[in-house]
Short mmCIF file of C-alpha atoms in Angstrom, two decimals:
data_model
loop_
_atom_site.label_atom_id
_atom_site.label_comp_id
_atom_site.label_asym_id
_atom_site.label_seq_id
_atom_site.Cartn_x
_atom_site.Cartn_y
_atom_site.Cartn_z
CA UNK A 1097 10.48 -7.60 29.65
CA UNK A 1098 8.38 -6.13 32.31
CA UNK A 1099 4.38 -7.07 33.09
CA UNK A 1100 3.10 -3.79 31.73
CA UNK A 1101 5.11 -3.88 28.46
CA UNK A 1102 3.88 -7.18 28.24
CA UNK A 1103 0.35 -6.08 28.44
CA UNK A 1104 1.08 -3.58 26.33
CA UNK A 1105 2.26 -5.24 23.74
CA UNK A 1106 -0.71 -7.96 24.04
CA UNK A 1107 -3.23 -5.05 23.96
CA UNK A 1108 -1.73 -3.48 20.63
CA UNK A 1109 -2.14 -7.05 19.07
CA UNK A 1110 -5.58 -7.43 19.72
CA UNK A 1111 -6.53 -3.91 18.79
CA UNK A 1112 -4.82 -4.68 15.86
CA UNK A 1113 -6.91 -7.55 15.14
CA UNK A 1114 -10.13 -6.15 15.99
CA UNK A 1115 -9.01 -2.94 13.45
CA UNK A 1116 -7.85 -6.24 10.78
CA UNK A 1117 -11.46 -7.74 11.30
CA UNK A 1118 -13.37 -5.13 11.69
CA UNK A 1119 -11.91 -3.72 8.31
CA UNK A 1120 -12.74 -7.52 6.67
CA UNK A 1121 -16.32 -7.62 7.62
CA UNK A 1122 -17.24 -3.95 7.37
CA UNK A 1123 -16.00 -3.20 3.75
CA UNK A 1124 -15.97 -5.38 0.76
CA UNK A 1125 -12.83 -6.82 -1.20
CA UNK A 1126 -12.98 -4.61 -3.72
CA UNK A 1127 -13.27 -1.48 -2.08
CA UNK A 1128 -10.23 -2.65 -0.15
CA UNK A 1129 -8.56 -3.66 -3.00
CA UNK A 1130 -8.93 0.28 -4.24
CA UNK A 1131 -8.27 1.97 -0.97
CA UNK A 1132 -4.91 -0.19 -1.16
CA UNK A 1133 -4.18 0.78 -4.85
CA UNK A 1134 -4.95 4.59 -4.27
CA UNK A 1135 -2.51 4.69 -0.93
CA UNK A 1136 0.19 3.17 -2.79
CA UNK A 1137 0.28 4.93 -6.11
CA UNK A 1138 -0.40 8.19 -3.36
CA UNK A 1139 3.15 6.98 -2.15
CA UNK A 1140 1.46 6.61 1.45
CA UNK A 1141 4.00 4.87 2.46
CA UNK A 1142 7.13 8.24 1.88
CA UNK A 1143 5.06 9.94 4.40
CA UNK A 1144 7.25 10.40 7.04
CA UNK A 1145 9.73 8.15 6.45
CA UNK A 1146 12.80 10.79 6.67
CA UNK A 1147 15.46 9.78 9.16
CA UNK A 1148 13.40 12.61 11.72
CA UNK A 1149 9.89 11.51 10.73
CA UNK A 1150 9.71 14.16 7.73
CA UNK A 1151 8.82 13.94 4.35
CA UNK A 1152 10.69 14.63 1.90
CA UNK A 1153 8.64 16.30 -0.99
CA UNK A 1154 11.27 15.25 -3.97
CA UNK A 1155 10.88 11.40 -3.09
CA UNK A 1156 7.25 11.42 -2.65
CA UNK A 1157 6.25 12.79 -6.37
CA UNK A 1158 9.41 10.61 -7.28
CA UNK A 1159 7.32 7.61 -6.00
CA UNK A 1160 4.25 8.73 -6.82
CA UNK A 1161 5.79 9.68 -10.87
CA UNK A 1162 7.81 6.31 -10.85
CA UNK A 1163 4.64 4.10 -9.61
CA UNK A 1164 2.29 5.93 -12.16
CA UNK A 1165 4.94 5.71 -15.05
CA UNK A 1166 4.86 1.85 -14.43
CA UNK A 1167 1.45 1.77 -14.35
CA UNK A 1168 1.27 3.23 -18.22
CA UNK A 1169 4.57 0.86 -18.77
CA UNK A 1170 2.36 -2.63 -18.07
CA UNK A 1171 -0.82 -1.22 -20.11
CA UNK A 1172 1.47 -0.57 -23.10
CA UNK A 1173 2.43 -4.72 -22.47
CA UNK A 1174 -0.35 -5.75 -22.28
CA UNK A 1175 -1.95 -4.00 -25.20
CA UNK A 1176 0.77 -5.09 -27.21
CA UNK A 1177 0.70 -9.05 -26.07
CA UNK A 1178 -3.10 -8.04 -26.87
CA UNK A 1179 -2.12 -7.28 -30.69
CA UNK A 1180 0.58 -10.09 -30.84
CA UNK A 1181 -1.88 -12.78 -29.81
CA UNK A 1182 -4.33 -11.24 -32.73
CA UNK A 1183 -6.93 -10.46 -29.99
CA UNK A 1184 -7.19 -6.83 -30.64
#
């Protein structure tokens, strides 16, 4: 590995810990926390993940309709554990 892609490398890290804290101390745990959540039931992460850096609009509301089905899948558990239990 060469000097510059070396320094490259070590400059990438410490931007990316400067973005890391800069992101802990400027916003708080819960907005994070929700910025998170809303990216991945967005399905943030199909965006551009095609073999040729594409998306591929099928498996991105596939994602997004599979991660939001789950969602209503634990709330249905849980309200019934809820009614088991006697609490509700």
């Amino acid at each position: 590995m060469s000097d510059q892609d070396r320094e490259a490398r070590e400059a990438r890290e410490a931007l990316e810990r400067v973005q890391r804290d800069t992101d802990t101390l400027g916003s708080s745990a819960l907005a994070r926390m929700g910025r998170r959540a809303g990216e991945h039931f967005g399905a943030r992460d199909a965006i551009g993940a095609g073999e040729d850096g594409r998306t591929d609009p099928i498996e991105l509301w596939g994602r997004r309709i599979g991660r939001v089905l789950s969602l209503v899948g634990v709330v249905i558990l849980v309200i019934w554990l809820l009614v088991q239990l006697r609490i509700l």
